[in-house]
PDB file of C-alpha atoms in Angstrom:
ATOM      1  CA  UNK A 469     -20.778  68.188   9.372  1.00 72.00           C
ATOM      2  CA  UNK A 470     -22.873  70.793   7.552  1.00 87.00           C
ATOM      3  CA  UNK A 471     -22.556  68.886   4.280  1.00 88.00           C
ATOM      4  CA  UNK A 472     -23.770  65.743   6.039  1.00 92.00           C
ATOM      5  CA  UNK A 473     -26.836  67.521   7.372  1.00 92.00           C
ATOM      6  CA  UNK A 474     -27.504  69.095   3.963  1.00 93.00           C
ATOM      7  CA  UNK A 475     -27.273  65.687   2.307  1.00 95.00           C
ATOM      8  CA  UNK A 476     -29.596  64.166   4.898  1.00 95.00           C
ATOM      9  CA  UNK A 477     -32.120  66.993   4.393  1.00 95.00           C
ATOM     10  CA  UNK A 478     -31.952  66.602   0.634  1.00 96.00           C
ATOM     11  CA  UNK A 479     -32.609  62.891   1.081  1.00 96.00           C
ATOM     12  CA  UNK A 480     -35.776  63.575   3.060  1.00 96.00           C
ATOM     13  CA  UNK A 481     -37.001  66.182   0.587  1.00 96.00           C
ATOM     14  CA  UNK A 482     -36.254  63.839  -2.306  1.00 96.00           C
ATOM     15  CA  UNK A 483     -38.178  61.028  -0.646  1.00 97.00           C
ATOM     16  CA  UNK A 484     -41.213  63.296  -0.338  1.00 97.00           C
ATOM     17  CA  UNK A 485     -41.019  64.220  -4.032  1.00 97.00           C
ATOM     18  CA  UNK A 486     -40.653  60.558  -4.969  1.00 97.00           C
ATOM     19  CA  UNK A 487     -43.856  59.836  -3.050  1.00 97.00           C
ATOM     20  CA  UNK A 488     -45.707  62.687  -4.751  1.00 97.00           C
ATOM     21  CA  UNK A 489     -44.499  61.586  -8.166  1.00 96.00           C
ATOM     22  CA  UNK A 490     -45.334  57.946  -7.508  1.00 96.00           C
ATOM     23  CA  UNK A 491     -48.881  58.921  -6.539  1.00 96.00           C
ATOM     24  CA  UNK A 492     -49.287  60.946  -9.723  1.00 95.00           C
ATOM     25  CA  UNK A 493     -47.875  58.174 -11.904  1.00 96.00           C
ATOM     26  CA  UNK A 494     -50.021  55.542 -10.179  1.00 97.00           C
ATOM     27  CA  UNK A 495     -53.136  57.410 -11.315  1.00 96.00           C
ATOM     28  CA  UNK A 496     -52.254  56.482 -14.878  1.00 96.00           C
ATOM     29  CA  UNK A 497     -53.333  58.192 -18.038  1.00 96.00           C
ATOM     30  CA  UNK A 498     -51.739  60.971 -20.040  1.00 96.00           C
ATOM     31  CA  UNK A 499     -50.752  62.938 -16.908  1.00 94.00           C
ATOM     32  CA  UNK A 500     -48.779  59.953 -15.638  1.00 96.00           C
ATOM     33  CA  UNK A 501     -47.014  59.603 -18.979  1.00 96.00           C
ATOM     34  CA  UNK A 502     -46.097  63.311 -18.995  1.00 96.00           C
ATOM     35  CA  UNK A 503     -44.831  63.120 -15.414  1.00 96.00           C
ATOM     36  CA  UNK A 504     -42.668  60.115 -16.240  1.00 96.00           C
ATOM     37  CA  UNK A 505     -41.182  61.836 -19.270  1.00 97.00           C
ATOM     38  CA  UNK A 506     -40.652  65.035 -17.298  1.00 96.00           C
ATOM     39  CA  UNK A 507     -38.938  63.135 -14.490  1.00 96.00           C
ATOM     40  CA  UNK A 508     -36.416  61.521 -16.826  1.00 96.00           C
ATOM     41  CA  UNK A 509     -35.807  64.761 -18.721  1.00 97.00           C
ATOM     42  CA  UNK A 510     -35.302  66.756 -15.510  1.00 96.00           C
ATOM     43  CA  UNK A 511     -32.822  64.241 -14.138  1.00 95.00           C
ATOM     44  CA  UNK A 512     -30.767  64.296 -17.323  1.00 97.00           C
ATOM     45  CA  UNK A 513     -30.830  68.100 -17.484  1.00 97.00           C
ATOM     46  CA  UNK A 514     -29.863  68.498 -13.821  1.00 96.00           C
ATOM     47  CA  UNK A 515     -26.925  66.125 -14.225  1.00 96.00           C
ATOM     48  CA  UNK A 516     -25.788  67.892 -17.414  1.00 97.00           C
ATOM     49  CA  UNK A 517     -26.022  71.328 -15.761  1.00 97.00           C
ATOM     50  CA  UNK A 518     -23.954  70.125 -12.816  1.00 96.00           C
ATOM     51  CA  UNK A 519     -21.375  68.575 -15.122  1.00 96.00           C
ATOM     52  CA  UNK A 520     -21.069  71.846 -17.070  1.00 97.00           C
ATOM     53  CA  UNK A 521     -20.689  73.814 -13.835  1.00 96.00           C
ATOM     54  CA  UNK A 522     -17.937  71.470 -12.708  1.00 94.00           C
ATOM     55  CA  UNK A 523     -16.102  71.689 -16.027  1.00 95.00           C
ATOM     56  CA  UNK A 524     -16.306  75.506 -16.056  1.00 96.00           C
ATOM     57  CA  UNK A 525     -14.929  75.803 -12.531  1.00 93.00           C
ATOM     58  CA  UNK A 526     -18.143  77.254 -11.128  1.00 94.00           C
ATOM     59  CA  UNK A 527     -18.240  74.614  -8.398  1.00 95.00           C
ATOM     60  CA  UNK A 528     -15.105  75.849  -6.657  1.00 91.00           C
ATOM     61  CA  UNK A 529     -11.861  74.060  -5.993  1.00 91.00           C
ATOM     62  CA  UNK A 530     -12.202  72.637  -2.505  1.00 93.00           C
ATOM     63  CA  UNK A 531     -14.112  69.416  -1.849  1.00 93.00           C
ATOM     64  CA  UNK A 532     -16.273  71.153   0.769  1.00 91.00           C
ATOM     65  CA  UNK A 533     -17.290  73.946  -1.606  1.00 93.00           C
ATOM     66  CA  UNK A 534     -17.963  71.551  -4.461  1.00 95.00           C
ATOM     67  CA  UNK A 535     -20.080  69.350  -2.215  1.00 94.00           C
ATOM     68  CA  UNK A 536     -22.068  72.289  -0.863  1.00 93.00           C
ATOM     69  CA  UNK A 537     -22.744  73.664  -4.339  1.00 95.00           C
ATOM     70  CA  UNK A 538     -23.716  70.261  -5.750  1.00 96.00           C
ATOM     71  CA  UNK A 539     -26.187  69.704  -2.921  1.00 96.00           C
ATOM     72  CA  UNK A 540     -27.627  73.196  -3.431  1.00 95.00           C
ATOM     73  CA  UNK A 541     -27.991  72.517  -7.161  1.00 96.00           C
ATOM     74  CA  UNK A 542     -30.056  69.391  -6.590  1.00 97.00           C
ATOM     75  CA  UNK A 543     -31.968  70.900  -3.680  1.00 96.00           C
ATOM     76  CA  UNK A 544     -33.265  73.705  -5.934  1.00 96.00           C
ATOM     77  CA  UNK A 545     -34.525  71.103  -8.395  1.00 97.00           C
ATOM     78  CA  UNK A 546     -36.164  68.984  -5.695  1.00 97.00           C
ATOM     79  CA  UNK A 547     -37.879  71.982  -4.089  1.00 96.00           C
ATOM     80  CA  UNK A 548     -39.224  73.165  -7.434  1.00 96.00           C
ATOM     81  CA  UNK A 549     -40.731  69.732  -8.010  1.00 96.00           C
ATOM     82  CA  UNK A 550     -42.193  69.639  -4.523  1.00 96.00           C
ATOM     83  CA  UNK A 551     -43.921  72.994  -5.105  1.00 96.00           C
ATOM     84  CA  UNK A 552     -45.233  71.898  -8.498  1.00 95.00           C
ATOM     85  CA  UNK A 553     -46.545  68.540  -7.301  1.00 94.00           C
ATOM     86  CA  UNK A 554     -48.309  69.844  -4.182  1.00 92.00           C
TER      87      UNK A 554
END
């Protein structure tokens, strides 16, 4: 149940960041281009970091632990973006 709530919360936070990013990109210009490039780069890096953590065993062995750690990984990234974009 906790993982479900964490996933739901991450979804809401992600939606807010998507809105902030969309507003920045909609303004156009060099800032929009940089934000778009940053967005793609961050997504690739976050996925790679998570994959490396899983391969090294840092994510734990139980499904619940792995889920909790994966959600926390992405939540840190989303929160950092929210702070930066506000």
